[in-house]
XYZ file of C-alpha atoms in Angstrom:
613
model
C 39.475 -85.325 -47.601
C 38.588 -86.196 -44.005
C 41.237 -88.922 -43.728
C 44.105 -86.626 -44.704
C 42.857 -83.853 -42.435
C 42.400 -86.162 -39.449
C 45.902 -87.560 -39.848
C 47.377 -84.049 -39.908
C 45.394 -82.994 -36.837
C 46.244 -86.165 -34.899
C 49.956 -85.713 -35.505
C 49.979 -82.052 -34.523
C 47.905 -82.627 -31.409
C 49.498 -85.771 -30.036
C 52.989 -86.064 -31.495
C 53.927 -82.397 -31.729
C 51.948 -80.479 -29.086
C 51.519 -83.501 -26.778
C 48.073 -82.307 -25.725
C 47.346 -85.600 -23.978
C 49.660 -84.395 -21.190
C 47.119 -81.679 -20.360
C 45.062 -84.408 -18.689
C 47.518 -84.251 -15.767
C 46.207 -80.779 -14.908
C 43.319 -80.447 -12.467
C 40.969 -78.740 -14.919
C 41.318 -81.558 -17.468
C 41.692 -84.472 -15.040
C 38.571 -86.229 -16.358
C 40.029 -86.309 -19.852
C 42.478 -88.469 -21.779
C 43.433 -89.080 -25.360
C 40.400 -91.347 -25.558
C 37.976 -88.558 -24.643
C 39.769 -86.146 -26.975
C 39.497 -88.670 -29.808
C 35.805 -89.174 -29.062
C 35.196 -85.437 -29.470
C 37.134 -85.354 -32.736
C 35.246 -88.421 -33.986
C 31.916 -86.738 -33.234
C 32.900 -83.498 -34.951
C 34.247 -85.357 -37.959
C 31.032 -87.376 -38.258
C 28.677 -84.385 -37.970
C 30.769 -82.410 -40.442
C 30.718 -85.323 -42.881
C 26.970 -85.951 -42.574
C 25.410 -82.527 -41.934
C 27.836 -80.015 -43.454
C 29.893 -81.342 -46.356
C 26.999 -82.660 -48.513
C 25.386 -79.207 -48.495
C 28.376 -76.937 -49.095
C 27.410 -76.306 -52.717
C 23.736 -75.985 -51.806
C 24.283 -73.098 -49.392
C 26.452 -71.396 -51.998
C 23.693 -71.565 -54.616
C 20.642 -71.023 -52.393
C 21.658 -67.747 -50.782
C 19.743 -66.351 -47.800
C 16.652 -64.453 -48.926
C 14.188 -62.144 -47.197
C 10.470 -62.721 -47.748
C 9.449 -59.443 -46.129
C 9.132 -60.950 -42.670
C 11.819 -63.589 -42.277
C 15.238 -64.530 -43.623
C 14.880 -67.906 -45.334
C 17.730 -70.420 -45.154
C 17.887 -73.965 -46.562
C 16.557 -76.736 -44.332
C 20.075 -78.214 -44.327
C 21.355 -75.158 -42.474
C 18.760 -75.645 -39.739
C 19.691 -79.315 -39.418
C 23.394 -78.499 -39.259
C 22.829 -75.952 -36.476
C 20.758 -78.425 -34.461
C 23.416 -81.095 -34.769
C 26.207 -78.696 -33.832
C 24.337 -77.352 -30.813
C 23.462 -80.885 -29.656
C 27.133 -81.903 -29.856
C 28.019 -79.595 -26.965
C 30.712 -77.811 -28.966
C 29.227 -74.368 -28.243
C 30.426 -74.671 -24.631
C 33.093 -77.335 -25.050
C 35.894 -75.577 -23.186
C 33.722 -74.158 -20.402
C 33.042 -75.346 -16.866
C 30.842 -78.314 -16.115
C 28.751 -75.963 -13.953
C 27.434 -74.119 -17.018
C 27.024 -77.167 -19.219
C 30.538 -77.296 -20.637
C 32.887 -80.243 -21.112
C 36.014 -78.580 -19.678
C 37.899 -79.570 -22.799
C 41.236 -77.966 -23.570
C 40.675 -75.133 -26.016
C 43.167 -76.701 -28.418
C 40.918 -79.785 -28.696
C 37.868 -77.581 -29.230
C 39.722 -75.712 -31.993
C 40.764 -78.970 -33.639
C 37.195 -80.275 -33.519
C 35.844 -77.113 -35.088
C 38.363 -77.434 -37.915
C 36.305 -80.274 -39.389
C 33.239 -78.033 -39.704
C 35.196 -75.251 -41.388
C 36.658 -77.706 -43.889
C 33.259 -79.257 -44.636
C 31.283 -76.025 -45.106
C 32.638 -72.823 -43.653
C 29.493 -70.735 -44.055
C 26.709 -73.098 -43.025
C 26.763 -72.196 -39.317
C 27.141 -69.253 -36.944
C 28.921 -71.072 -34.149
C 32.117 -69.012 -34.076
C 30.394 -65.696 -33.375
C 27.927 -67.231 -30.936
C 30.721 -68.754 -28.867
C 32.757 -65.555 -28.978
C 29.718 -63.511 -27.939
C 28.958 -65.792 -24.988
C 32.626 -65.964 -23.965
C 32.778 -62.171 -23.781
C 29.761 -62.110 -21.484
C 31.266 -64.824 -19.283
C 34.431 -62.723 -18.998
C 32.908 -59.238 -18.612
C 29.142 -59.494 -18.080
C 27.229 -59.572 -14.835
C 25.863 -62.812 -13.430
C 22.420 -61.804 -14.637
C 23.707 -61.073 -18.152
C 25.464 -64.418 -18.232
C 22.326 -66.263 -17.078
C 19.972 -64.452 -19.455
C 22.133 -64.361 -22.577
C 25.374 -66.393 -22.444
C 23.931 -69.638 -21.099
C 21.136 -69.823 -23.720
C 23.824 -69.205 -26.364
C 25.916 -72.102 -25.080
C 22.781 -74.265 -25.169
C 22.092 -73.320 -28.802
C 18.746 -71.635 -28.007
C 20.164 -68.177 -28.777
C 22.854 -67.162 -31.246
C 25.142 -64.148 -31.152
C 26.676 -61.428 -33.295
C 29.203 -58.629 -32.989
C 28.038 -55.244 -34.309
C 30.946 -52.876 -34.855
C 31.106 -51.445 -38.362
C 28.759 -48.858 -39.840
C 28.127 -47.900 -43.478
C 29.936 -44.558 -43.206
C 32.715 -45.699 -40.851
C 33.947 -49.063 -42.123
C 36.861 -50.159 -39.953
C 37.315 -46.672 -38.485
C 35.401 -47.275 -35.272
C 36.174 -43.813 -33.905
C 33.716 -42.526 -36.517
C 30.700 -44.608 -35.489
C 27.505 -42.632 -34.833
C 25.261 -45.281 -33.247
C 24.371 -43.752 -29.902
C 22.818 -44.858 -26.629
C 20.939 -42.757 -24.072
C 19.757 -43.821 -20.605
C 16.231 -45.239 -20.642
C 14.481 -43.320 -17.879
C 15.552 -42.191 -14.431
C 15.742 -45.776 -13.184
C 17.907 -47.009 -16.053
C 20.615 -48.287 -13.702
C 18.155 -50.431 -11.704
C 17.350 -52.959 -14.439
C 18.385 -56.468 -13.337
C 19.939 -57.108 -16.770
C 22.248 -54.107 -16.449
C 22.046 -50.352 -17.028
C 19.299 -49.965 -19.650
C 19.692 -47.673 -22.653
C 17.916 -46.822 -25.905
C 20.039 -47.237 -29.011
C 19.720 -45.714 -32.472
C 21.928 -46.254 -35.455
C 22.906 -48.577 -38.284
C 25.344 -51.471 -38.301
C 26.823 -52.952 -41.485
C 28.396 -56.324 -42.365
C 26.732 -58.156 -39.481
C 27.162 -61.885 -40.025
C 24.173 -63.998 -38.913
C 22.393 -60.767 -38.007
C 18.926 -62.079 -38.917
C 17.656 -65.647 -39.268
C 15.293 -68.192 -37.734
C 17.898 -70.741 -36.624
C 17.474 -69.890 -32.936
C 14.802 -68.475 -30.644
C 16.725 -65.241 -30.218
C 19.760 -63.342 -31.498
C 21.998 -61.540 -29.021
C 23.668 -58.535 -30.629
C 26.744 -57.070 -28.958
C 26.714 -53.478 -30.166
C 29.315 -50.735 -29.967
C 27.767 -47.298 -29.478
C 28.595 -43.916 -27.974
C 26.848 -42.295 -25.030
C 26.329 -38.556 -25.701
C 27.897 -36.107 -23.271
C 26.002 -33.491 -21.226
C 26.033 -31.220 -24.291
C 24.328 -33.912 -26.368
C 27.407 -34.471 -28.550
C 29.047 -37.822 -29.155
C 32.519 -38.119 -27.635
C 35.320 -38.173 -30.226
C 37.627 -41.124 -30.790
C 37.369 -44.696 -29.560
C 37.572 -43.896 -25.847
C 33.949 -42.825 -25.872
C 32.680 -46.179 -27.181
C 30.601 -48.379 -24.871
C 29.311 -51.935 -25.291
C 25.661 -53.013 -25.154
C 23.659 -56.221 -25.290
C 20.776 -55.628 -27.706
C 18.652 -58.784 -28.082
C 16.400 -59.277 -31.101
C 13.660 -60.331 -28.669
C 13.388 -59.102 -25.100
C 13.907 -61.496 -22.214
C 13.326 -61.555 -18.470
C 16.074 -61.891 -15.871
C 16.254 -65.668 -16.429
C 16.572 -65.482 -20.196
C 12.949 -66.402 -20.933
C 11.374 -64.656 -23.904
C 8.812 -62.038 -22.854
C 7.003 -62.025 -26.194
C 8.188 -58.504 -27.055
C 10.246 -57.828 -30.164
C 13.061 -55.321 -29.719
C 13.461 -52.496 -32.204
C 16.128 -54.182 -34.319
C 15.180 -54.376 -37.984
C 16.778 -55.914 -41.044
C 17.551 -53.177 -43.562
C 19.021 -55.488 -46.174
C 21.038 -58.585 -47.034
C 24.474 -58.262 -48.606
C 25.083 -60.485 -51.625
C 28.606 -61.777 -51.359
C 31.313 -63.249 -53.562
C 31.521 -66.267 -51.251
C 30.708 -67.434 -47.713
C 27.111 -67.241 -48.933
C 25.531 -69.650 -46.492
C 25.750 -67.127 -43.641
C 23.335 -64.169 -43.882
C 25.292 -60.918 -43.917
C 23.146 -57.997 -42.918
C 22.629 -54.293 -42.525
C 20.710 -53.727 -39.280
C 18.793 -50.662 -38.131
C 18.572 -50.102 -34.390
C 15.786 -47.935 -33.036
C 14.225 -46.866 -36.314
C 10.714 -47.419 -34.927
C 9.691 -50.483 -36.917
C 9.226 -52.485 -33.724
C 8.468 -49.928 -30.997
C 8.865 -51.357 -27.505
C 7.789 -50.521 -23.954
C 5.919 -47.478 -24.878
C 8.311 -45.255 -26.788
C 9.353 -41.959 -25.390
C 10.641 -42.902 -21.929
C 13.839 -41.111 -22.851
C 11.955 -38.142 -24.258
C 13.276 -38.750 -27.763
C 10.860 -41.212 -29.335
C 11.965 -44.682 -28.341
C 14.838 -46.760 -29.623
C 16.146 -50.310 -29.322
C 16.628 -51.466 -25.752
C 20.177 -52.368 -24.805
C 21.947 -53.294 -21.594
C 25.397 -51.880 -20.979
C 28.258 -54.307 -20.435
C 30.990 -52.976 -18.170
C 31.688 -49.302 -17.618
C 30.949 -46.443 -20.033
C 33.766 -45.824 -22.487
C 35.214 -49.338 -22.120
C 33.372 -50.890 -25.048
C 36.234 -51.344 -27.470
C 38.496 -52.833 -24.809
C 35.804 -55.360 -23.885
C 34.961 -56.111 -27.505
C 38.591 -56.991 -28.175
C 37.963 -60.142 -26.130
C 35.542 -61.276 -28.811
C 37.505 -59.771 -31.691
C 40.706 -61.617 -30.799
C 38.820 -64.918 -30.557
C 37.186 -64.167 -33.889
C 40.565 -63.393 -35.461
C 41.966 -66.778 -34.474
C 38.704 -68.344 -35.689
C 39.063 -66.561 -39.034
C 42.617 -67.863 -39.302
C 41.409 -71.410 -38.737
C 38.616 -70.949 -41.290
C 41.131 -69.694 -43.858
C 43.410 -72.614 -43.058
C 40.651 -75.179 -43.515
C 39.484 -73.679 -46.787
C 43.057 -73.897 -48.011
C 43.323 -77.458 -46.741
C 40.070 -78.465 -48.440
C 41.372 -77.112 -51.738
C 44.755 -78.775 -51.285
C 43.268 -82.207 -50.602
C 40.821 -81.859 -53.509
C 43.628 -80.917 -55.910
C 45.802 -83.736 -54.561
C 43.051 -86.257 -55.296
C 42.570 -84.773 -58.768
C 46.297 -84.836 -59.556
C 46.515 -88.498 -58.597
C 43.852 -89.526 -61.094
C 44.010 -87.025 -63.968
C 45.968 -88.356 -66.973
C 47.598 -85.657 -69.082
C 50.950 -85.170 -70.847
C 54.222 -87.059 -70.739
C 57.076 -86.649 -68.280
C 60.211 -84.772 -69.284
C 63.182 -87.139 -69.419
C 66.858 -86.409 -70.117
C 66.091 -86.193 -73.828
C 62.790 -84.335 -73.438
C 59.303 -85.752 -73.859
C 58.648 -89.025 -75.658
C 55.292 -88.744 -77.520
C 55.176 -92.506 -77.989
C 54.726 -93.035 -74.263
C 51.231 -93.085 -72.706
C 49.989 -90.077 -70.742
C 50.848 -89.985 -67.052
C 48.988 -88.714 -64.029
C 49.648 -85.021 -63.643
C 51.097 -85.549 -60.143
C 54.155 -86.959 -61.942
C 54.959 -83.542 -63.437
C 57.469 -81.450 -61.469
C 55.461 -78.237 -61.677
C 52.311 -79.906 -60.380
C 54.340 -81.290 -57.499
C 55.571 -77.741 -56.863
C 52.008 -76.455 -56.622
C 50.947 -79.316 -54.368
C 53.963 -78.950 -52.103
C 53.374 -75.203 -51.821
C 49.787 -75.885 -50.754
C 50.921 -78.458 -48.211
C 53.497 -76.062 -46.790
C 51.005 -73.210 -46.558
C 48.052 -75.155 -45.171
C 49.700 -77.569 -42.772
C 51.987 -74.762 -41.615
C 48.950 -72.580 -40.967
C 47.233 -75.438 -39.121
C 50.289 -75.757 -36.880
C 50.082 -72.008 -36.194
C 46.400 -72.070 -35.247
C 46.731 -75.116 -32.999
C 49.846 -73.655 -31.383
C 47.921 -70.479 -30.561
C 45.030 -72.540 -29.204
C 47.484 -74.460 -27.030
C 48.739 -71.119 -25.687
C 45.176 -70.351 -24.554
C 45.236 -73.519 -22.444
C 48.615 -72.570 -21.008
C 47.299 -69.141 -20.132
C 44.356 -70.748 -18.325
C 46.066 -73.611 -16.504
C 49.838 -73.133 -16.576
C 52.133 -71.814 -13.863
C 52.194 -68.052 -13.353
C 55.336 -67.691 -15.456
C 54.063 -69.984 -18.217
C 50.698 -68.230 -18.275
C 52.372 -64.834 -18.599
C 54.523 -66.029 -21.489
C 51.472 -67.552 -23.162
C 49.649 -64.236 -22.833
C 52.576 -62.352 -24.380
C 52.898 -64.802 -27.257
C 49.159 -64.699 -27.971
C 49.227 -60.911 -28.100
C 52.126 -61.025 -30.543
C 50.915 -63.910 -32.692
C 47.197 -63.058 -32.995
C 47.749 -60.681 -35.973
C 49.734 -63.472 -37.668
C 47.184 -66.164 -36.785
C 44.540 -64.063 -38.536
C 46.473 -62.621 -41.461
C 48.950 -65.271 -42.587
C 46.438 -68.045 -43.385
C 44.100 -65.464 -44.905
C 46.763 -64.550 -47.465
C 48.678 -67.752 -48.045
C 45.900 -70.312 -47.778
C 44.065 -68.134 -50.290
C 47.123 -68.524 -52.488
C 46.826 -72.264 -51.869
C 43.240 -72.100 -53.164
C 44.480 -70.353 -56.293
C 47.041 -73.104 -56.799
C 44.333 -75.732 -56.285
C 42.380 -74.173 -59.151
C 45.550 -74.157 -61.260
C 46.168 -77.858 -60.614
C 42.657 -78.570 -61.908
C 43.308 -76.477 -65.016
C 40.185 -75.330 -66.834
C 38.033 -77.644 -64.766
C 39.034 -75.761 -61.634
C 37.450 -72.616 -63.030
C 34.063 -74.301 -63.309
C 31.441 -75.131 -60.713
C 31.788 -78.801 -61.558
C 34.623 -78.937 -59.024
C 34.655 -77.382 -55.525
C 37.942 -75.493 -55.650
C 36.555 -72.264 -57.124
C 34.080 -72.042 -54.238
C 36.860 -72.541 -51.711
C 38.701 -69.575 -53.251
C 35.582 -67.389 -53.189
C 34.819 -68.342 -49.602
C 38.396 -67.692 -48.527
C 38.699 -64.280 -50.162
C 36.654 -62.792 -47.313
C 39.216 -63.646 -44.675
C 41.721 -60.908 -45.547
C 38.904 -58.402 -45.049
C 36.696 -59.228 -42.073
C 37.618 -59.104 -38.372
C 40.268 -56.498 -39.130
C 41.716 -56.046 -42.605
C 45.231 -57.048 -43.558
C 46.406 -53.466 -43.144
C 44.894 -53.164 -39.669
C 46.603 -56.371 -38.518
C 49.916 -55.070 -39.867
C 49.598 -51.729 -38.076
C 48.792 -53.591 -34.865
C 51.848 -55.817 -35.257
C 54.506 -53.240 -36.179
C 52.933 -50.289 -34.396
C 52.149 -51.988 -31.099
C 52.733 -55.701 -30.606
C 56.472 -55.940 -31.352
C 57.086 -52.830 -29.241
C 54.882 -53.527 -26.204
C 56.593 -53.818 -22.821
C 59.878 -52.829 -24.459
C 59.743 -55.844 -26.777
C 59.105 -58.427 -24.043
C 56.807 -60.605 -26.190
C 59.295 -60.601 -29.049
C 62.019 -61.756 -26.660
C 59.842 -64.659 -25.502
C 59.216 -65.652 -29.109
C 62.913 -65.415 -29.995
C 63.833 -67.649 -27.067
C 61.491 -70.341 -28.369
C 62.806 -69.971 -31.908
C 66.371 -70.285 -30.633
C 65.471 -73.436 -28.726
C 63.957 -74.992 -31.857
C 67.018 -74.023 -33.919
C 69.307 -75.569 -31.290
C 67.464 -78.885 -31.467
C 67.331 -78.793 -35.259
C 71.068 -78.074 -35.528
C 71.750 -81.558 -34.133
C 69.843 -83.102 -37.060
C 71.934 -83.474 -40.224
C 68.914 -82.881 -42.473
C 67.872 -79.700 -40.686
C 71.147 -78.082 -39.595
C 71.455 -75.706 -42.552
C 67.874 -74.539 -42.068
C 68.469 -73.943 -38.349
C 71.183 -71.437 -39.195
C 68.990 -69.826 -41.863
C 66.143 -69.453 -39.363
C 68.346 -67.645 -36.859
C 69.694 -65.293 -39.543
C 66.170 -64.532 -40.744
C 65.001 -63.598 -37.263
C 68.027 -61.399 -36.703
C 66.971 -59.448 -39.795
C 63.336 -59.322 -38.672
C 64.375 -57.884 -35.301
C 66.895 -55.458 -36.794
C 64.207 -54.161 -39.134
C 61.985 -53.151 -36.212
C 64.766 -50.990 -34.817
C 65.522 -49.482 -38.222
C 61.873 -48.732 -38.950
C 61.461 -46.816 -35.687
C 64.942 -45.252 -35.607
C 63.641 -41.795 -36.547
C 60.644 -42.008 -34.223
C 58.345 -41.106 -37.125
C 55.236 -43.283 -37.036
C 54.139 -42.331 -40.562
C 57.418 -43.547 -42.075
C 57.809 -46.526 -39.769
C 54.339 -47.833 -40.571
C 54.173 -46.960 -44.282
C 55.217 -50.510 -45.137
C 53.611 -52.347 -42.229
C 52.096 -55.025 -44.476
C 55.435 -56.130 -45.973
C 56.781 -56.316 -42.426
C 53.864 -58.493 -41.371
C 54.429 -60.747 -44.380
C 58.075 -61.208 -43.407
C 57.219 -61.736 -39.750
C 54.560 -64.282 -40.664
C 56.925 -66.194 -42.923
C 59.468 -66.191 -40.100
C 56.896 -67.644 -37.703
C 55.787 -70.356 -40.143
C 59.422 -71.253 -40.900
C 59.994 -71.702 -37.159
C 56.885 -73.850 -36.741
C 57.777 -75.999 -39.741
C 61.219 -76.571 -38.265
C 59.701 -77.511 -34.916
C 57.309 -79.915 -36.655
C 60.198 -81.368 -38.678
C 62.188 -82.048 -35.497
C 59.197 -84.069 -34.255
C 59.027 -85.950 -37.597
C 62.150 -88.046 -37.392
C 60.580 -91.286 -38.619
C 61.048 -92.726 -42.090
C 57.348 -93.213 -42.824
C 55.718 -91.377 -45.731
C 53.956 -88.824 -43.526
C 57.220 -87.864 -41.772
C 59.028 -87.593 -45.094
C 56.216 -85.377 -46.361
C 56.434 -83.039 -43.385
C 60.200 -82.731 -43.696
C 59.914 -82.118 -47.421
C 57.375 -79.356 -46.775
C 59.789 -77.825 -44.254
C 62.554 -78.007 -46.857
C 60.287 -76.373 -49.428
C 59.437 -73.524 -47.058
C 63.062 -72.752 -46.301
C 64.181 -72.912 -49.929
C 61.243 -71.318 -51.731
C 59.455 -69.122 -49.175
C 61.769 -67.843 -46.448
C 64.092 -66.075 -48.943
C 61.159 -63.793 -49.843
C 61.498 -61.928 -46.547
C 64.546 -59.939 -47.663
C 62.576 -57.972 -50.265
C 59.764 -57.316 -47.790
C 62.112 -56.204 -45.041
C 64.190 -53.947 -47.298
C 61.409 -51.409 -47.841
C 60.577 -51.423 -44.123
C 64.196 -51.060 -43.003
C 64.829 -48.100 -45.331
C 61.427 -46.553 -44.540
C 60.775 -46.468 -48.280
C 58.042 -43.974 -49.174
C 57.443 -44.952 -52.811
C 53.806 -45.802 -52.060
C 53.153 -43.161 -49.413
C 54.487 -40.332 -51.591
C 52.576 -41.269 -54.738
C 50.510 -38.198 -55.742
C 46.827 -39.002 -55.987
C 46.516 -37.341 -59.368
C 49.334 -39.529 -60.750
C 47.370 -42.764 -60.399
């Protein structure tokens, strides 16, 4: 598997995105293709040695609680140590804080190997996102005490948003925070509060992999009347460590009042503990309870200003959404490469010739059957197209950080627009690739003797967590395509038009260039039609079909751009162009049905009476 994945990544990085040219920028001046390759080699090796051999193990030996500790397999501990020692937790950060100042796109490519090898064995994605948020929005003291130990691998991090009664509706959270004493604002780690409440679906919320766990918790600060403010504007953000630390991040020996209430037993992604956490229930009382006059609570330190919690948390959420998209992509890719290997060796059936099948002929490998090729080509189109999307978005992060003012602004606009697609499209279509991988294996794919059923189970989570499919769609059609009077959409269309112009000069791609432009005209026209009446309920009733069409339009564009860069006659170039051809002939035509219900503001689903189900 690794060889096929590395070849795909190398082409996209160096031949398509030309990331080696980033070394001409001051931030990356110490780097070159050689240093980038060295990072990829290291990640590939660790993933091969410490992750891949234990993917089935962590699926079978789920996290368990012995009454005091969450027990994980020894392999998980070894994998975390190796990952932390590699420097990947702070790869894109400054030398001054222990980073390598790598381009983010190289970091993302390196992390792809771990996701493909065993997506659930580590907690790196959330730890990095947690620390990055504190670097962006925390105080110097908060960065020193919490973010730097996370980058070093001593601490790990979580994001605590959802609650049992609220789900994704964060305006309904009831976890609350009250100032801890009259001097609460004088704490060197930030304004100190006591928190009480419950948080659900917290990945890596309890374990013994690291010395400490840094929880970033959304909670509301009661008003003068003691009531929680309504809506999301009253949400604030708090650092709530599992164990208390001093101003330098050293453990004080005190346990904070954060308690495991239970482990969730999942369909897949089983190697990562998923938890229900109780904050301030009194199981671990700290610093004699009652300073706030209400009987203690978990100690937390506010990040930023009151009421700004959700805005700050979006920094971590958007990173997590791109990370989820890459995880979905790699699970799809792992299934594709496994089914490709199987199809090349499995003998079954005879080919269909002009006169039908000849039973006197010996069986052939199933890759020689047209329908198996269809399933393999669909997987290739989905997974390599999704990989191009994720690496393109990662490259935009680098442009936002180091490009000219104009380029950075365009990168910001494109990232805002494409983040819902980067999260949702691979989550849906690389899951479909996993289903096709099972189908290629036939009955064997439905057994645990082959890995493809686990890839499907692991991938099924990705349409749910870090914002469900429906939430991403509402964000796209309700906000992103409209923001700044459609400025981001205009930037995207300009890039699509440029790709189509270059493709039109290529005899193999010219017809697809015209089809791409027509598709995007329909996608844009549909936005105007959906909002023509100014009725949000009708405009957004079919937001998911719109997102599906938009996502297919984006992937069609990226495949065309990749095909333009694949002009050689070698097998890999032919394969990429054939995948582009497949996407335009088999996938892009699907957008018309999706757009039709959006354009007409069809209310078939919205108007269905509950009692009629």
